[in-house]
mmCIF file with all atom_site columns, C-alpha atoms in Angstrom:
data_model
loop_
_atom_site.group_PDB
_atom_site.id
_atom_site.type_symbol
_atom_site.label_atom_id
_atom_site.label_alt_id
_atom_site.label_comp_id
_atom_site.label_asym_id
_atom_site.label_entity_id
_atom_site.label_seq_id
_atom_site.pdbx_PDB_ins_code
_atom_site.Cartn_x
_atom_site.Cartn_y
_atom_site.Cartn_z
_atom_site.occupancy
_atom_site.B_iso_or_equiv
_atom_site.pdbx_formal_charge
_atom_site.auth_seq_id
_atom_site.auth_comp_id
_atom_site.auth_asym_id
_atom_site.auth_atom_id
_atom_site.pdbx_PDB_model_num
ATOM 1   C CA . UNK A 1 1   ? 92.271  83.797  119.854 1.00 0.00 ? 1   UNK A CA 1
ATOM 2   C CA . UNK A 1 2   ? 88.991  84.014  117.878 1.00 0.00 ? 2   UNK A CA 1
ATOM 3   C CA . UNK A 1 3   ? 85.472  82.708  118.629 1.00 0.00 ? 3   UNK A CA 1
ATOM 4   C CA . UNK A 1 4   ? 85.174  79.022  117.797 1.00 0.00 ? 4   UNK A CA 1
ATOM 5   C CA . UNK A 1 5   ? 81.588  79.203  116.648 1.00 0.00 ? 5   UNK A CA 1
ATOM 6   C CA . UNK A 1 6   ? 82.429  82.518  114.720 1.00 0.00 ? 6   UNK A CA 1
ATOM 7   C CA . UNK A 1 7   ? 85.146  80.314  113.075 1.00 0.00 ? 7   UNK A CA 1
ATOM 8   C CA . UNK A 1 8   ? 83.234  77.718  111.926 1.00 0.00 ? 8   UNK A CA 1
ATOM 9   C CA . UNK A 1 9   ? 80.604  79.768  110.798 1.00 0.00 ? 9   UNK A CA 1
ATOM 10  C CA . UNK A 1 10  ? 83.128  81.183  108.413 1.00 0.00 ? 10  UNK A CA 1
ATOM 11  C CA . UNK A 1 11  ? 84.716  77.722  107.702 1.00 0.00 ? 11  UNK A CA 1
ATOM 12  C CA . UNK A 1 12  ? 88.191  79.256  109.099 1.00 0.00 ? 12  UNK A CA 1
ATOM 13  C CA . UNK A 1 13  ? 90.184  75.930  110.389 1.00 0.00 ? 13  UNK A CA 1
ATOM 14  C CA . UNK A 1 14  ? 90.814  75.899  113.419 1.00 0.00 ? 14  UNK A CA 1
ATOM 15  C CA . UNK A 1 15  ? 94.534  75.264  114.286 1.00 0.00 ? 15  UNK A CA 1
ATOM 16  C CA . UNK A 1 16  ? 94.239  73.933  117.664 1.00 0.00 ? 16  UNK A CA 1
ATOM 17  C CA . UNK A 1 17  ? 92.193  74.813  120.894 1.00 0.00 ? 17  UNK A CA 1
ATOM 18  C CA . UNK A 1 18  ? 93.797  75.553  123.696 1.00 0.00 ? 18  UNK A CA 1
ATOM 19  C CA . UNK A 1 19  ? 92.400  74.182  127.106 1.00 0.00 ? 19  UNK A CA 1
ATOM 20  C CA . UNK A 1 20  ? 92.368  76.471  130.179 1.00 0.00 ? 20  UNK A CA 1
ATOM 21  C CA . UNK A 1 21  ? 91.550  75.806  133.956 1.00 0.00 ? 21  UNK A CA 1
ATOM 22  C CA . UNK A 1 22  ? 90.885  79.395  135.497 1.00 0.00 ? 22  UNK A CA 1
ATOM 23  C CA . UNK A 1 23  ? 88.988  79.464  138.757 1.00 0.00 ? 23  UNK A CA 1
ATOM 24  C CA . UNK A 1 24  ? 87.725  75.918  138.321 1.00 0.00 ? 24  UNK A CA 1
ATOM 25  C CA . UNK A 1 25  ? 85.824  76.728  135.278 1.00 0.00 ? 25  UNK A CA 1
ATOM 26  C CA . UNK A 1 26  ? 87.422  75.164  131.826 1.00 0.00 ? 26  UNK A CA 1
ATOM 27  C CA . UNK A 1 27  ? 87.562  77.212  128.967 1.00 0.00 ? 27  UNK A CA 1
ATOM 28  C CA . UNK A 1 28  ? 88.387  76.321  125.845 1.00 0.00 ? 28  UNK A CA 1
ATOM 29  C CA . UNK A 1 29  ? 89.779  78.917  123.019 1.00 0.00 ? 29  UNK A CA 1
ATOM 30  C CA . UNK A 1 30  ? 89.936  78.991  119.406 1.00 0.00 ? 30  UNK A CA 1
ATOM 31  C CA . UNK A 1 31  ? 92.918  79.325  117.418 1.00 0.00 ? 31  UNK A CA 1
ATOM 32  C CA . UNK A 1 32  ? 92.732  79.693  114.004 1.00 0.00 ? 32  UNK A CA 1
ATOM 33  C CA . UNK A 1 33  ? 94.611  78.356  111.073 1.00 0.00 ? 33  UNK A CA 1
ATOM 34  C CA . UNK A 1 34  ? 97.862  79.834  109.067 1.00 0.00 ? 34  UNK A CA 1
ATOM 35  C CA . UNK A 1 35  ? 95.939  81.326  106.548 1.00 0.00 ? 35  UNK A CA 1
ATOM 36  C CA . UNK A 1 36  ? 93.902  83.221  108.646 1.00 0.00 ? 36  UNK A CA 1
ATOM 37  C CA . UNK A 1 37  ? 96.709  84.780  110.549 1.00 0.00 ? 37  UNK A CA 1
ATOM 38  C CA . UNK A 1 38  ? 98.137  85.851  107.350 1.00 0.00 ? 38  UNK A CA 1
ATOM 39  C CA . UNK A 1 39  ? 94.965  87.928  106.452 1.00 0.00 ? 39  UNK A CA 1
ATOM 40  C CA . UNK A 1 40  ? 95.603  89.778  109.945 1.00 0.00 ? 40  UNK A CA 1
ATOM 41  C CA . UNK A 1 41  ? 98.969  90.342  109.605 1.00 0.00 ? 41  UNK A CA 1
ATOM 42  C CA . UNK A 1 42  ? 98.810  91.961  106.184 1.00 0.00 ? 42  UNK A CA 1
ATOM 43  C CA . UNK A 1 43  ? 95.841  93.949  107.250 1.00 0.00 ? 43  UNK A CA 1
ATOM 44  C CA . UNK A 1 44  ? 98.210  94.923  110.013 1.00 0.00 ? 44  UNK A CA 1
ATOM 45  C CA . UNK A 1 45  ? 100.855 95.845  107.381 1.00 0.00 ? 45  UNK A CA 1
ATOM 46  C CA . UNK A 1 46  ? 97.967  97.992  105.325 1.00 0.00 ? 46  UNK A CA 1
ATOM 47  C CA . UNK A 1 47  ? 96.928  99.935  109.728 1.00 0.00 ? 47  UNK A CA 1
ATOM 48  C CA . UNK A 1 48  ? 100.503 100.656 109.741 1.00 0.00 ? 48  UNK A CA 1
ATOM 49  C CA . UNK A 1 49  ? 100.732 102.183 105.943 1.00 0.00 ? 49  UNK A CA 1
ATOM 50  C CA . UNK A 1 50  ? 97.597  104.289 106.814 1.00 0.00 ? 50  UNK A CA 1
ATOM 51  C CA . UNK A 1 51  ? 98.686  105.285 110.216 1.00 0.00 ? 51  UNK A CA 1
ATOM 52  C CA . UNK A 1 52  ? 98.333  103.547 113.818 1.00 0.00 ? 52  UNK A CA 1
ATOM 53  C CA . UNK A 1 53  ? 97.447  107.472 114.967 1.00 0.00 ? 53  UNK A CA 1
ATOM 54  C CA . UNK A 1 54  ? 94.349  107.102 113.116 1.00 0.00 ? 54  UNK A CA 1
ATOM 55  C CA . UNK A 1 55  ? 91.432  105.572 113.703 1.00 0.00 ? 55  UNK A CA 1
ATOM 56  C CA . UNK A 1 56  ? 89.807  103.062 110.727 1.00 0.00 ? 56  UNK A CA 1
ATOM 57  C CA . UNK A 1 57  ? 85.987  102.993 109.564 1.00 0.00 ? 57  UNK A CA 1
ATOM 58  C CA . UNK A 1 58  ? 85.420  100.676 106.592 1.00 0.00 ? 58  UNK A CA 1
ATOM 59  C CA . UNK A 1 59  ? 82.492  100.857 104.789 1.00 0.00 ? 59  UNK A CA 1
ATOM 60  C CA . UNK A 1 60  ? 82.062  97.286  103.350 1.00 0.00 ? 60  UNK A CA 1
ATOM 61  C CA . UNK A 1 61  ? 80.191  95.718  100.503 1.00 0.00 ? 61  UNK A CA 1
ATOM 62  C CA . UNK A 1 62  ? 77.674  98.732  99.817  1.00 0.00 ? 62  UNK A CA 1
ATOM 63  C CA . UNK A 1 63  ? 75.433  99.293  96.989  1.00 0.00 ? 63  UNK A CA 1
ATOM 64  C CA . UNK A 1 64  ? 74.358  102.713 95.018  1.00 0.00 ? 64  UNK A CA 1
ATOM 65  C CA . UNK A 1 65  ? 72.457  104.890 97.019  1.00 0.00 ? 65  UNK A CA 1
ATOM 66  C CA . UNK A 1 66  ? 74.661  104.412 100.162 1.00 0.00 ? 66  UNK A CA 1
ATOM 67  C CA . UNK A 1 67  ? 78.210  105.494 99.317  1.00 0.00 ? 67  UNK A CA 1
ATOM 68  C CA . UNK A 1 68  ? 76.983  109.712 99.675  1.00 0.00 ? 68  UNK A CA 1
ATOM 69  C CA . UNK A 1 69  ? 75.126  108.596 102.777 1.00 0.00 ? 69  UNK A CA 1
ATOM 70  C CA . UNK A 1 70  ? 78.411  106.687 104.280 1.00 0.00 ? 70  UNK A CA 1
ATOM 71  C CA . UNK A 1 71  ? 80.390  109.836 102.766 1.00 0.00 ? 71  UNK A CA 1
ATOM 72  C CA . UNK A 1 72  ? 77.698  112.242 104.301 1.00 0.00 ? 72  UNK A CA 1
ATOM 73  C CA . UNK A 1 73  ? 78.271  111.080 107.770 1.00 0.00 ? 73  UNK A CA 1
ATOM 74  C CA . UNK A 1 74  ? 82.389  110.417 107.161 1.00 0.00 ? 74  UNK A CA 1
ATOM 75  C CA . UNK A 1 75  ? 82.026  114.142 107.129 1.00 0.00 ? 75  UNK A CA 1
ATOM 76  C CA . UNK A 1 76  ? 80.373  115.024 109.852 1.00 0.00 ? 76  UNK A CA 1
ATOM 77  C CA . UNK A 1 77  ? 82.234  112.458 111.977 1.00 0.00 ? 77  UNK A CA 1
ATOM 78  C CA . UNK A 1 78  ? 85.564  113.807 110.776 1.00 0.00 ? 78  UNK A CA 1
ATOM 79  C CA . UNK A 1 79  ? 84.858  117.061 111.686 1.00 0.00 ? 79  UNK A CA 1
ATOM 80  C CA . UNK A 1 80  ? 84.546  115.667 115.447 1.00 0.00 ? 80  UNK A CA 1
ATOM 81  C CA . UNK A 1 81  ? 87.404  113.113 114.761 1.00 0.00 ? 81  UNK A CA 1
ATOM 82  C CA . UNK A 1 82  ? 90.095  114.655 112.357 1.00 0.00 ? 82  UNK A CA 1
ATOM 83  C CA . UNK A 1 83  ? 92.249  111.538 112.056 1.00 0.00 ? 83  UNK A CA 1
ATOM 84  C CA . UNK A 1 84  ? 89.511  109.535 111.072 1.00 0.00 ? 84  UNK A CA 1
ATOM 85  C CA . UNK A 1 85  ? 89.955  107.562 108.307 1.00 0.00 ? 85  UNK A CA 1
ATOM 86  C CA . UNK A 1 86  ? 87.251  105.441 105.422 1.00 0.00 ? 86  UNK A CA 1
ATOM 87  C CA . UNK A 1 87  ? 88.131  102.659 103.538 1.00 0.00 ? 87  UNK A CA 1
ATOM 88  C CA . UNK A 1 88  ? 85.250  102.603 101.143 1.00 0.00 ? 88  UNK A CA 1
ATOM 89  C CA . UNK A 1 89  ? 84.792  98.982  99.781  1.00 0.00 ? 89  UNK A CA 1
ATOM 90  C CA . UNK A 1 90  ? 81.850  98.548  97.550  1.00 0.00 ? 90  UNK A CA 1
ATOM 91  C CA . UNK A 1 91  ? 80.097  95.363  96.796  1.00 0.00 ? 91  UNK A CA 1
ATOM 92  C CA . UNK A 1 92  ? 80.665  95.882  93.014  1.00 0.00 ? 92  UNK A CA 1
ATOM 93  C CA . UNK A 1 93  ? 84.153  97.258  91.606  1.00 0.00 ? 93  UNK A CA 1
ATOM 94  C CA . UNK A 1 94  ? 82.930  98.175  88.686  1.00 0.00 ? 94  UNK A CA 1
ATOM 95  C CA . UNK A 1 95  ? 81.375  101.295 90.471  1.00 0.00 ? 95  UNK A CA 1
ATOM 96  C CA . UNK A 1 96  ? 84.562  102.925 91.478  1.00 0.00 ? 96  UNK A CA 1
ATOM 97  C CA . UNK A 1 97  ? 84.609  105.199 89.221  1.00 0.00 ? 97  UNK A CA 1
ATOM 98  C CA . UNK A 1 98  ? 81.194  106.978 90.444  1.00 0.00 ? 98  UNK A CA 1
ATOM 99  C CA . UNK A 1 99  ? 81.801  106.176 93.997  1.00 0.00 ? 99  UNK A CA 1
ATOM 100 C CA . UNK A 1 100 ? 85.615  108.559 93.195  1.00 0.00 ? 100 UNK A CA 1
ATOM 101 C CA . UNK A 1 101 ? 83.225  111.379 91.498  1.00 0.00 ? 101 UNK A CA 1
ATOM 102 C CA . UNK A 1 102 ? 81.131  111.246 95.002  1.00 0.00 ? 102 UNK A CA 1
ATOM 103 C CA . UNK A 1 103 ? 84.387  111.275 96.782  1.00 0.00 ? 103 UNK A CA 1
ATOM 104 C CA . UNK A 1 104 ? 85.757  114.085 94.626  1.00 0.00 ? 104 UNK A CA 1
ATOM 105 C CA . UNK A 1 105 ? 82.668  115.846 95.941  1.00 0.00 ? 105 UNK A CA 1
ATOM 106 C CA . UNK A 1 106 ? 84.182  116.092 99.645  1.00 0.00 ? 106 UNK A CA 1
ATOM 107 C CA . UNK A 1 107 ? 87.468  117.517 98.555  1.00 0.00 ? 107 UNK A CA 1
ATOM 108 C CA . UNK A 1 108 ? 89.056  114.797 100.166 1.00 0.00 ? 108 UNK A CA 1
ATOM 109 C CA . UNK A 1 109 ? 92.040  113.259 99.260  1.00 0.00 ? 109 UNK A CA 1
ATOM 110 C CA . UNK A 1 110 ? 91.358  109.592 98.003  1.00 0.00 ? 110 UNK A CA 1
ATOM 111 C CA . UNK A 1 111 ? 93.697  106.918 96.807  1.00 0.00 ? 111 UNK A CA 1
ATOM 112 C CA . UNK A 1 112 ? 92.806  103.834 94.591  1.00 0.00 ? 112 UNK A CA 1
ATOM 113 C CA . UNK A 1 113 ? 93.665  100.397 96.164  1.00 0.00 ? 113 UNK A CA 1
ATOM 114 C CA . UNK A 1 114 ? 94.838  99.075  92.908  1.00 0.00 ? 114 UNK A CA 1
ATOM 115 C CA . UNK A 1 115 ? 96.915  102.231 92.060  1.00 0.00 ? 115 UNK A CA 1
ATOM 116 C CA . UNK A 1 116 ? 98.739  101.390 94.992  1.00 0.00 ? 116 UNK A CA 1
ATOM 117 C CA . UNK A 1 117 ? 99.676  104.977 95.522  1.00 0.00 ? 117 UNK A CA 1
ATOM 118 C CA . UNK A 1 118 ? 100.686 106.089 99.153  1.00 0.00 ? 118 UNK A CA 1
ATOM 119 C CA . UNK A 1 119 ? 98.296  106.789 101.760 1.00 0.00 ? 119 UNK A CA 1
ATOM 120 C CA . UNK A 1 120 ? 99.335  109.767 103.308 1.00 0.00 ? 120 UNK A CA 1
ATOM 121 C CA . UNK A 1 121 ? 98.680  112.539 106.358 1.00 0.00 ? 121 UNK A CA 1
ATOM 122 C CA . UNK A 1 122 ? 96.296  114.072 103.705 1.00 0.00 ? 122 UNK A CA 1
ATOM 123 C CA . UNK A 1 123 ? 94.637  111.002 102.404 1.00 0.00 ? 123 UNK A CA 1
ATOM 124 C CA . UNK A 1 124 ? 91.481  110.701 104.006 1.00 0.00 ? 124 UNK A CA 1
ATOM 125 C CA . UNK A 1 125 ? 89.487  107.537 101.774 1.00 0.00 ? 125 UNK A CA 1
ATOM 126 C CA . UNK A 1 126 ? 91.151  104.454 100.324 1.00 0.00 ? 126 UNK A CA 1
ATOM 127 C CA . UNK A 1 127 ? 89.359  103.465 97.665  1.00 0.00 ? 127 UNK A CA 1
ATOM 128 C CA . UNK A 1 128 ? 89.321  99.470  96.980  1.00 0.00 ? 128 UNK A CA 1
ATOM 129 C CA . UNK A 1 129 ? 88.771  98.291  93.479  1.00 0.00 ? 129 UNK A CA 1
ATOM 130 C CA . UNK A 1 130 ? 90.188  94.976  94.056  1.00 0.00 ? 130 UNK A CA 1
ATOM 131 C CA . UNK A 1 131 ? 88.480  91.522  94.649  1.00 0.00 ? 131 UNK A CA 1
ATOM 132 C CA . UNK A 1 132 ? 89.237  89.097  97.186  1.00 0.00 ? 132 UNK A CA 1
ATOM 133 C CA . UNK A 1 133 ? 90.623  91.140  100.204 1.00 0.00 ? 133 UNK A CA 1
ATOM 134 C CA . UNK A 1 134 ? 87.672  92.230  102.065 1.00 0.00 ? 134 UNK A CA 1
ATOM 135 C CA . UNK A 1 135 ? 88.818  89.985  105.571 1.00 0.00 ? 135 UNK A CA 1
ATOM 136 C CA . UNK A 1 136 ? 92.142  91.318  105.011 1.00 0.00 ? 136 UNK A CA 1
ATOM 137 C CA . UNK A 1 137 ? 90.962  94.977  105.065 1.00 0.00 ? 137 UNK A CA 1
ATOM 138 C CA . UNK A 1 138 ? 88.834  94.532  107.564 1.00 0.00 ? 138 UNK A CA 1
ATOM 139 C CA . UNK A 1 139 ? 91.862  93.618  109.730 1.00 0.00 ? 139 UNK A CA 1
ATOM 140 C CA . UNK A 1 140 ? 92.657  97.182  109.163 1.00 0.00 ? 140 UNK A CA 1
ATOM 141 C CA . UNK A 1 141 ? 90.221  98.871  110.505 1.00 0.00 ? 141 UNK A CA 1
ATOM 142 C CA . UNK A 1 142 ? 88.474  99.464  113.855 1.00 0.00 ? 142 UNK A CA 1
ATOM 143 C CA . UNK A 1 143 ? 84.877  99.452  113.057 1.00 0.00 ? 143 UNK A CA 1
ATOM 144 C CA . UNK A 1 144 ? 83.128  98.201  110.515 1.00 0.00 ? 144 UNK A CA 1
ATOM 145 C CA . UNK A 1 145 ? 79.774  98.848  108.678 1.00 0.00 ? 145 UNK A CA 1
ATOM 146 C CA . UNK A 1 146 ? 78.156  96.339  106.646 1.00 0.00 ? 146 UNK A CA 1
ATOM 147 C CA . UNK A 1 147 ? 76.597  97.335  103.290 1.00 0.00 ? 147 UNK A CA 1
ATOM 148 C CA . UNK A 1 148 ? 73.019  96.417  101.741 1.00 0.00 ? 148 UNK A CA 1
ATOM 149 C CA . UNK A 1 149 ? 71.475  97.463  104.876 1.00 0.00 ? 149 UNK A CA 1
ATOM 150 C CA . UNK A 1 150 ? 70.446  101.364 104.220 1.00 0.00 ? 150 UNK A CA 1
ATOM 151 C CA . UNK A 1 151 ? 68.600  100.077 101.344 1.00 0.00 ? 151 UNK A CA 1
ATOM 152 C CA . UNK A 1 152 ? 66.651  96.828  101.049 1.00 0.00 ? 152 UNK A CA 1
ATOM 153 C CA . UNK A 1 153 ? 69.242  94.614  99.988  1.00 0.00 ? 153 UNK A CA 1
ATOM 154 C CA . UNK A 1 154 ? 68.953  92.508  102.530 1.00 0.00 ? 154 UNK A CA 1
ATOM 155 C CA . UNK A 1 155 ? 73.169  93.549  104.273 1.00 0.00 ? 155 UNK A CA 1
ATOM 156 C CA . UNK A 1 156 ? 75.495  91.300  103.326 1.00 0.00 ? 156 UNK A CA 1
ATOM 157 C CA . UNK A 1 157 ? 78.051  88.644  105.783 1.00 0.00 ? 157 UNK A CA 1
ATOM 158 C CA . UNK A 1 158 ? 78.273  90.248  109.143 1.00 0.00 ? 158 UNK A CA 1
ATOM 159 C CA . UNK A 1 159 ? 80.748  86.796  110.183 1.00 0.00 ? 159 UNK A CA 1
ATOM 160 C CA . UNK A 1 160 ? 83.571  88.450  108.685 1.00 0.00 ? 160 UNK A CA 1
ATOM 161 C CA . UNK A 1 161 ? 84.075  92.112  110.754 1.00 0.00 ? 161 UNK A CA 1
ATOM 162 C CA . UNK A 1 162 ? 82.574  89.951  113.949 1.00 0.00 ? 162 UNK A CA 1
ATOM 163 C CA . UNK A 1 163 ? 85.503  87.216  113.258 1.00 0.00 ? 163 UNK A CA 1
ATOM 164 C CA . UNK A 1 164 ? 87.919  89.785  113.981 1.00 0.00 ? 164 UNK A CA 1
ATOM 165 C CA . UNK A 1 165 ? 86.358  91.344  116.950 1.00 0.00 ? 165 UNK A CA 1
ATOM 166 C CA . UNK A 1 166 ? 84.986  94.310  115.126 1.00 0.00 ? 166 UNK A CA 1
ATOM 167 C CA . UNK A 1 167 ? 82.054  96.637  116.488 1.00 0.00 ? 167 UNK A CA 1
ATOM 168 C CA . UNK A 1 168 ? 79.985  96.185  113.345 1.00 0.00 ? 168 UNK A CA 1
ATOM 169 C CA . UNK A 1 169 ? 77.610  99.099  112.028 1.00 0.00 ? 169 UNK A CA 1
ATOM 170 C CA . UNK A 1 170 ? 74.380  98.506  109.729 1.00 0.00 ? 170 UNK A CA 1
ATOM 171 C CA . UNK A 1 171 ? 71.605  99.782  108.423 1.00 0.00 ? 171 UNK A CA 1
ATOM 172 C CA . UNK A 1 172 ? 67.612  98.623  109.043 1.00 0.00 ? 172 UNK A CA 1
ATOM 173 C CA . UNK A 1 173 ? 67.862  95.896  106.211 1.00 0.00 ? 173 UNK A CA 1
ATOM 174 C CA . UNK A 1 174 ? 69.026  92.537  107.323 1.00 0.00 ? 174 UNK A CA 1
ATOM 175 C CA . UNK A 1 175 ? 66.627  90.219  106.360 1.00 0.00 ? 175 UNK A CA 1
ATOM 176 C CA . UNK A 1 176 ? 69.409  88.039  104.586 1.00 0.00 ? 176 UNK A CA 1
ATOM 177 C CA . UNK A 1 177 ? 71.008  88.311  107.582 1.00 0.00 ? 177 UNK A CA 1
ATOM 178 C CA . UNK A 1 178 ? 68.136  87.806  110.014 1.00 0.00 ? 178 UNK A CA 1
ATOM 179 C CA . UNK A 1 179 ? 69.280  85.214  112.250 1.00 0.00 ? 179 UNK A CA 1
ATOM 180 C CA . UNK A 1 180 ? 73.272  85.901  112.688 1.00 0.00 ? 180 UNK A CA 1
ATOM 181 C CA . UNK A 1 181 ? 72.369  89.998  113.327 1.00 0.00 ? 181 UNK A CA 1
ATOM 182 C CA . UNK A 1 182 ? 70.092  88.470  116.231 1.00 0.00 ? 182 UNK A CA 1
ATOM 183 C CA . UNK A 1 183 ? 73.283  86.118  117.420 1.00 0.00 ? 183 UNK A CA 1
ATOM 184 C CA . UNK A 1 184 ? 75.680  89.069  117.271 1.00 0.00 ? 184 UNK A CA 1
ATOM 185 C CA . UNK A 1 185 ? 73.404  91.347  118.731 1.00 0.00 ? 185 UNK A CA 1
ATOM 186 C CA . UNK A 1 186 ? 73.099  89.046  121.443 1.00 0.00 ? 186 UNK A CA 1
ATOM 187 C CA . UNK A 1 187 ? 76.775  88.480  122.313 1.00 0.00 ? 187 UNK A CA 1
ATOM 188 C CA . UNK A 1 188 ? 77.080  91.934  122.348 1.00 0.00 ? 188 UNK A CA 1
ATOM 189 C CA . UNK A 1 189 ? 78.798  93.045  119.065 1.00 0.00 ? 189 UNK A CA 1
#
């Protein structure tokens, strides 16, 4: 059951709605369509081959000059929360390799989405250098922050980690985003 507004905002169809009577007061829930479920259930499929133990920060869409900031604070929030994990997702592929020499930096172990190598116990950072799964990944993870935000980018689409229910991180630049980070801030996410 997703948010209906959240759904159209993201032009997900919505399957049906579902009508409910509870205490006198209708309410009326969103479901959305096939496609979307899919997206969940194979970032449920990529939870379970990092580890339900662990908890799940990705780091979505950023730009140069905030990957060693992100990895700066994966490392002091790791050594608080050992099992946490990154997925590191930047807005433009074709940086992986510099983003990997940052990450090669930490000493921790990173795996390449595309090399489709296994995450394991020792992986700490997966690496995606693919297009076209962000909503998917996101379904992996339990918190999200939003890229283009610690520099003035302007962020980039908050409506996909809020979709899924996400608490959603960003930096002081929204101005793209001006008038949804108001609407999410004010429904609490």
């Amino acid at each position: 059951v997703y948010s209906e507004n959240l759904l159209k905002m993201f032009a997900i169809p919505i399957k049906e709605k579902i009508y409910n009577i509870k205490d006198g007061v209708p309410h009326v829930y969103a479901v959305a369509g096939k496609a979307f479920h899919q997206l969940i259930q194979q970032g449920k499929k990529l939870r379970a081959h990092i580890g339900e133990h662990r908890r799940v920060l990705i780091a979505a869409s950023t730009h140069a000059g905030e990957d060693h900031i992100i990895l700066n604070a994966f490392q002091k929030i790791r050594a608080e929360i050992p099992t946490l994990f990154l997925i590191l997702a930047p807005r433009h592929p074709d940086r992986v390799q510099k983003i990997l020499e940052l990450c090669k930096k930490t000493r921790f172990s990173v795996v390449i989405r595309s090399e489709q190598a296994p995450v394991t116990q020792d992986t700490a950072i997966l690496l995606v250098d693919t297009i076209g799964e962000l909503q998917m990944i996101y379904a992996a993870a339990d918190i999200a922050f939003v890229g283009g935000s610690l520099i003035p980018v302007g962020g980039h689409n908050l409506i996909e980690p809020a979709s899924l229910g996400l608490p959603i991180l960003t930096g002081p630049y929204l101005h793209n985003f001006t008038e949804i980070g108001k609407l999410l801030q004010s429904a609490g996410a």
